[in-house]
Amino acid sequence: MKVSAGPAPGAAAAALLEEAADLLVVHVDFAASLDACERGCDLLAGRPGSEEVKCSLCIVGIQALSEMNRWREVLSWVLRYYHTPEHLPPKILELCILLYSRVREPHVMLEVGNEWLRDLTNKSLPSYGTVMELYLLHVLLPLGQFAEAEELAQSCEVFDKEQQLLTLSTIHERKHQWVHHEEMQSTPREQPVTVRQRALGSLPEKFLSMLKLLHRVLRFMSSHFCFISYKKMLLAAFMLYLVVVRLDPGMGLRLQHVTCHLLWLRIKNQKLLEMGFIHASLIRIWCISGGYVAALSYPQFLSELLQ
């Protein structure tokens, strides 16, 4: 009695390919899909004539590994069944280039792609130009290998003149962007103080320092002299600030308009001098420092101020 032979390895691998694709897409069982791909590839080991099924099994396996966030194992997993980079099918190499470019690790494919492109057998493949273009754009240029990219583009026989010029133009543009980015990275960043000063324009630094000092004085006075009217205290502190600023010969006449307004300010409450913060002699000094001695004498100023 004859014993029926089992299915051929090619047919069994094709069935496993269909099962792996179903597990990947329908059941979303990535581990089981990867296992089916591995069993199918093992069946085809050392058996020529089923390269298309083997390539499809590896593509489904790459997708399963990526879905399980095991993309770092993709290249080594594929090389288990193809052994050397130059024997990789173009579709698998393209997928690996795009995968490692997507995860921003194009250096993984640097040597693999270089060996594949320099193989004489691969140069006769119809998809050689596509692999070359992907390798240039997604491996060499992101790594800053511009000289190698130019050499490869100029020596590529599958590119016509127009494709070669377009590729070289892309390389030069990316090189310019790379150099500009490096210059921006090497330029020291502006200190926050410099940015703040630029935003404030020509405002004197002494003016800012004095404002900070007044802020601290006001906080101290508000916590220790609560019985004094806050408005009177604020006015007295501001007048004292003008005394100090106007006595600074480096300030010039930058704040003359402020001083002029305060000179003609009418204060009806005559208890300003009783606060103890401004002495009558300081008012005379303030008037003199403002440059108004010729136009307004001290008695006139005091009587006008207290009306």
Coordinates of C-alpha atoms in Angstrom, one line a residue:
M1 CA 0.0 0.0 0.0
K2 CA 1.3 3.4 -1.0
V3 CA 1.8 6.1 1.7
S4 CA 0.6 9.5 0.5
A5 CA 3.3 12.0 0.6
G6 CA 2.9 15.3 2.5
P7 CA 2.4 18.6 0.8
A8 CA 5.4 20.1 -1.0
P9 CA 7.5 22.5 1.0
G10 CA 6.5 25.3 -1.4
A11 CA 2.8 24.7 -0.9
A12 CA 3.2 24.3 2.9
A13 CA 5.1 27.6 3.0
A14 CA 2.4 29.3 0.9
A15 CA -0.2 28.1 3.4
L16 CA 1.8 29.4 6.3
L17 CA 2.1 32.7 4.5
E18 CA -1.6 33.0 4.2
E19 CA -2.0 31.9 7.9
A20 CA 0.6 34.5 9.0
A21 CA -1.1 37.3 7.1
D22 CA -4.5 36.3 8.6
L23 CA -3.0 36.3 12.1
L24 CA -1.4 39.7 11.5
V25 CA -4.3 41.6 10.0
V26 CA -7.5 39.9 11.2
H27 CA -6.6 38.4 14.6
V28 CA -3.9 40.9 15.4
D29 CA -1.8 38.2 17.0
F30 CA 1.6 39.4 16.1
A31 CA 3.6 36.7 18.0
A32 CA 1.6 33.9 16.3
S33 CA 2.1 35.6 12.9
L34 CA 5.8 35.8 13.4
D35 CA 5.9 32.1 14.4
A36 CA 4.1 31.1 11.2
C37 CA 6.6 33.2 9.2
E38 CA 9.6 31.5 10.8
R39 CA 8.1 28.0 10.2
G40 CA 7.5 28.9 6.6
C41 CA 11.1 30.3 6.1
D42 CA 12.5 27.2 7.7
L43 CA 10.6 25.0 5.3
L44 CA 12.1 26.9 2.3
A45 CA 15.7 26.9 3.7
G46 CA 18.1 25.6 0.9
R47 CA 15.2 25.1 -1.5
P48 CA 15.5 27.4 -4.6
G49 CA 12.4 28.3 -6.6
S50 CA 10.3 29.7 -3.9
E51 CA 12.0 33.1 -3.5
E52 CA 8.8 35.0 -3.8
V53 CA 7.0 33.2 -1.0
K54 CA 10.1 33.5 1.2
C55 CA 10.3 37.2 0.5
S56 CA 6.6 37.6 1.4
L57 CA 7.1 35.6 4.6
C58 CA 9.9 37.9 5.6
I59 CA 7.9 41.0 4.9
V60 CA 5.0 39.8 7.1
G61 CA 7.6 38.9 9.8
I62 CA 9.1 42.4 9.6
Q63 CA 5.6 43.9 10.1
A64 CA 4.9 41.6 13.1
L65 CA 8.2 42.5 14.7
S66 CA 7.6 46.2 14.2
E67 CA 4.1 45.9 15.8
M68 CA 5.6 44.2 18.8
N69 CA 8.2 47.1 19.1
R70 CA 11.0 44.7 18.3
W71 CA 12.2 46.6 15.3
R72 CA 15.8 46.4 16.5
E73 CA 15.7 42.7 15.7
V74 CA 14.5 43.1 12.2
L75 CA 17.8 43.2 10.3
S76 CA 19.3 40.3 12.2
W77 CA 16.1 38.3 11.9
V78 CA 16.1 38.8 8.1
L79 CA 19.8 37.9 7.8
R80 CA 19.0 34.6 9.5
Y81 CA 17.4 33.5 6.2
Y82 CA 19.4 35.4 3.6
H83 CA 22.8 35.2 5.5
T84 CA 24.5 38.1 3.6
P85 CA 23.3 41.7 2.8
E86 CA 23.9 41.4 -0.9
H87 CA 21.5 38.5 -1.1
L88 CA 18.6 40.5 0.3
P89 CA 15.7 41.0 -2.1
P90 CA 15.1 44.6 -3.1
K91 CA 11.7 44.8 -1.4
I92 CA 13.1 43.7 1.9
L93 CA 16.0 46.1 1.7
E94 CA 13.7 49.0 0.9
L95 CA 11.4 48.1 3.8
C96 CA 14.4 47.9 6.2
I97 CA 15.8 51.3 5.0
L98 CA 12.4 53.0 5.5
L99 CA 11.9 51.3 8.9
Y100 CA 15.3 52.3 10.4
S101 CA 14.9 55.8 8.9
R102 CA 11.5 56.1 10.6
V103 CA 12.9 55.2 14.0
R104 CA 15.9 57.6 13.3
E105 CA 18.6 55.0 13.3
P106 CA 19.7 55.1 9.6
H107 CA 23.3 54.1 10.6
V108 CA 22.1 50.5 11.0
M109 CA 21.6 50.3 7.2
L110 CA 24.8 52.1 6.2
E111 CA 27.1 49.1 5.6
V112 CA 24.2 46.8 4.6
G113 CA 23.1 49.2 1.9
N114 CA 26.6 49.9 0.7
E115 CA 27.4 46.2 0.3
W116 CA 24.1 45.6 -1.6
L117 CA 24.6 48.5 -4.0
R118 CA 28.2 47.5 -4.8
D119 CA 27.3 43.9 -5.7
L120 CA 27.5 43.4 -9.5
T121 CA 24.5 41.1 -9.6
N122 CA 22.2 43.6 -7.9
K123 CA 23.2 46.4 -10.4
S124 CA 21.3 44.5 -13.1
L125 CA 18.1 44.4 -11.1
P126 CA 15.2 46.7 -12.3
S127 CA 14.7 48.0 -8.8
Y128 CA 18.4 49.0 -8.3
G129 CA 17.6 52.7 -9.0
T130 CA 14.8 52.7 -6.4
V131 CA 17.1 51.2 -3.7
M132 CA 19.8 53.6 -4.6
E133 CA 17.5 56.6 -4.2
L134 CA 16.2 55.4 -0.9
Y135 CA 19.7 54.7 0.4
L136 CA 20.8 58.3 -0.6
L137 CA 17.8 60.1 0.9
H138 CA 17.2 58.0 4.0
V139 CA 20.7 56.8 5.0
L140 CA 23.5 58.8 3.6
L141 CA 22.0 62.3 3.7
P142 CA 20.6 62.1 7.3
L143 CA 24.1 60.9 8.4
G144 CA 25.8 63.8 6.7
Q145 CA 27.6 61.5 4.2
F146 CA 27.5 64.1 1.4
A147 CA 30.7 63.2 -0.4
E148 CA 29.7 59.5 -0.5
A149 CA 26.3 60.5 -1.8
E150 CA 27.7 62.6 -4.6
E151 CA 30.1 59.9 -5.6
L152 CA 27.4 57.3 -5.6
A153 CA 25.0 59.5 -7.6
Q154 CA 27.7 60.3 -10.2
S155 CA 28.7 56.7 -10.7
C156 CA 25.2 55.3 -10.8
E157 CA 24.6 54.0 -14.4
V158 CA 20.9 53.5 -14.0
F159 CA 20.2 57.2 -13.6
D160 CA 19.7 59.3 -16.7
K161 CA 21.1 62.8 -17.0
E162 CA 18.0 64.4 -15.6
Q163 CA 17.7 62.0 -12.6
Q164 CA 21.4 62.6 -11.9
L165 CA 21.1 66.4 -11.9
L166 CA 18.0 66.2 -9.7
T167 CA 19.7 63.9 -7.2
L168 CA 22.8 66.1 -7.1
S169 CA 20.7 69.2 -6.5
T170 CA 18.9 67.5 -3.6
I171 CA 22.3 66.5 -2.1
H172 CA 23.6 70.1 -2.4
E173 CA 20.4 71.5 -0.8
R174 CA 20.5 69.0 2.1
K175 CA 24.2 69.8 2.6
H176 CA 23.4 73.5 2.8
Q177 CA 20.7 72.8 5.4
W178 CA 23.1 70.6 7.4
V179 CA 25.8 73.4 7.4
H180 CA 23.3 76.0 8.4
H181 CA 22.0 73.8 11.2
E182 CA 25.6 73.2 12.5
E183 CA 26.3 76.9 12.5
M184 CA 23.1 77.6 14.4
Q185 CA 24.1 74.9 17.0
S186 CA 27.6 76.3 17.3
T187 CA 26.5 79.9 17.9
P188 CA 26.3 80.6 21.6
R189 CA 22.8 81.4 22.8
E190 CA 22.1 84.9 24.2
Q191 CA 22.0 85.3 27.9
P192 CA 18.5 86.1 29.3
V193 CA 19.8 89.4 30.6
T194 CA 20.8 90.5 27.1
V195 CA 17.4 89.5 25.7
R196 CA 15.7 91.4 28.5
Q197 CA 17.8 94.5 27.9
R198 CA 17.1 94.4 24.2
A199 CA 13.4 94.2 24.8
L200 CA 13.5 97.2 27.1
G201 CA 15.4 99.3 24.6
S202 CA 17.5 102.2 25.9
L203 CA 16.0 102.2 29.3
P204 CA 18.8 103.0 31.8
E205 CA 20.1 100.2 34.0
K206 CA 20.2 102.6 36.9
F207 CA 16.5 103.3 36.4
L208 CA 15.7 99.6 36.7
S209 CA 17.9 99.2 39.8
M210 CA 16.2 102.1 41.4
L211 CA 12.8 100.6 40.7
K212 CA 13.9 97.4 42.4
L213 CA 15.2 99.4 45.4
L214 CA 12.0 101.3 45.6
H215 CA 10.0 98.1 45.5
R216 CA 11.9 96.7 48.5
V217 CA 11.6 100.0 50.4
L218 CA 7.8 100.1 49.8
R219 CA 7.4 96.5 51.0
F220 CA 9.4 97.4 54.1
M221 CA 7.5 100.6 54.7
S222 CA 4.1 98.9 54.2
S223 CA 4.9 96.2 56.7
H224 CA 6.3 98.6 59.4
F225 CA 4.4 101.8 58.8
C226 CA 0.8 100.7 58.2
F227 CA -0.6 103.8 60.0
I228 CA 0.7 106.0 57.2
S229 CA -1.5 106.5 54.1
Y230 CA -0.2 104.4 51.3
K231 CA -0.8 107.1 48.7
K232 CA 1.3 109.6 50.7
M233 CA 4.0 107.0 51.3
L234 CA 4.1 106.2 47.5
L235 CA 4.3 109.8 46.5
A236 CA 7.1 110.5 49.1
A237 CA 9.1 107.5 47.9
F238 CA 8.8 108.5 44.3
M239 CA 9.8 112.1 45.0
L240 CA 12.8 110.7 47.0
Y241 CA 13.7 108.6 44.0
L242 CA 13.6 111.7 41.7
V243 CA 16.0 113.4 44.1
V244 CA 18.5 110.6 43.8
V245 CA 18.1 110.4 40.1
R246 CA 18.4 114.1 39.4
L247 CA 21.5 114.3 41.5
D248 CA 23.1 111.7 39.2
P249 CA 25.1 113.8 36.6
G250 CA 25.1 110.8 34.2
M251 CA 21.3 110.9 33.8
G252 CA 21.2 114.2 32.0
L253 CA 17.7 115.5 31.2
R254 CA 16.0 112.1 30.5
L255 CA 13.4 112.6 33.2
Q256 CA 12.8 116.3 33.0
H257 CA 9.2 115.9 31.9
V258 CA 8.4 113.9 35.0
T259 CA 10.1 116.4 37.2
C260 CA 8.2 119.3 35.5
H261 CA 4.8 117.6 36.2
L262 CA 5.7 117.0 39.8
L263 CA 6.8 120.6 40.3
W264 CA 3.3 121.8 39.4
L265 CA 1.5 119.0 41.3
R266 CA -1.0 120.5 43.7
I267 CA -1.1 118.8 47.0
K268 CA -4.0 120.1 49.2
N269 CA -3.1 118.0 52.3
Q270 CA -0.3 120.1 54.0
K271 CA 0.8 117.2 56.2
L272 CA 3.2 115.9 53.6
L273 CA 6.1 117.5 55.3
E274 CA 5.0 116.0 58.6
M275 CA 5.4 112.4 57.3
G276 CA 9.1 112.6 58.0
F277 CA 10.2 111.1 54.7
I278 CA 10.8 114.4 52.9
H279 CA 12.6 117.3 54.5
A280 CA 12.1 120.9 53.3
S281 CA 15.8 121.1 52.4
L282 CA 15.4 118.1 50.1
I283 CA 12.7 120.0 48.2
R284 CA 15.1 122.8 47.6
I285 CA 17.7 120.3 46.4
W286 CA 15.2 118.6 44.2
C287 CA 14.2 121.9 42.6
I288 CA 17.8 122.9 42.0
S289 CA 18.7 119.5 40.5
G290 CA 15.8 119.8 38.1
G291 CA 17.3 122.9 36.5
Y292 CA 14.4 125.2 37.5
V293 CA 16.2 127.6 39.8
A294 CA 16.0 130.5 37.3
A295 CA 12.4 129.9 36.5
L296 CA 11.0 129.1 40.0
S297 CA 12.4 130.1 43.4
Y298 CA 12.1 128.0 46.5
P299 CA 9.3 130.1 48.2
Q300 CA 7.3 130.2 45.0
F301 CA 7.6 126.5 44.5
L302 CA 6.7 125.7 48.1
S303 CA 3.7 127.9 48.1
E304 CA 2.5 126.6 44.7
L305 CA 3.0 123.0 45.9
L306 CA 1.0 123.4 49.1
Q307 CA -2.0 125.3 47.6

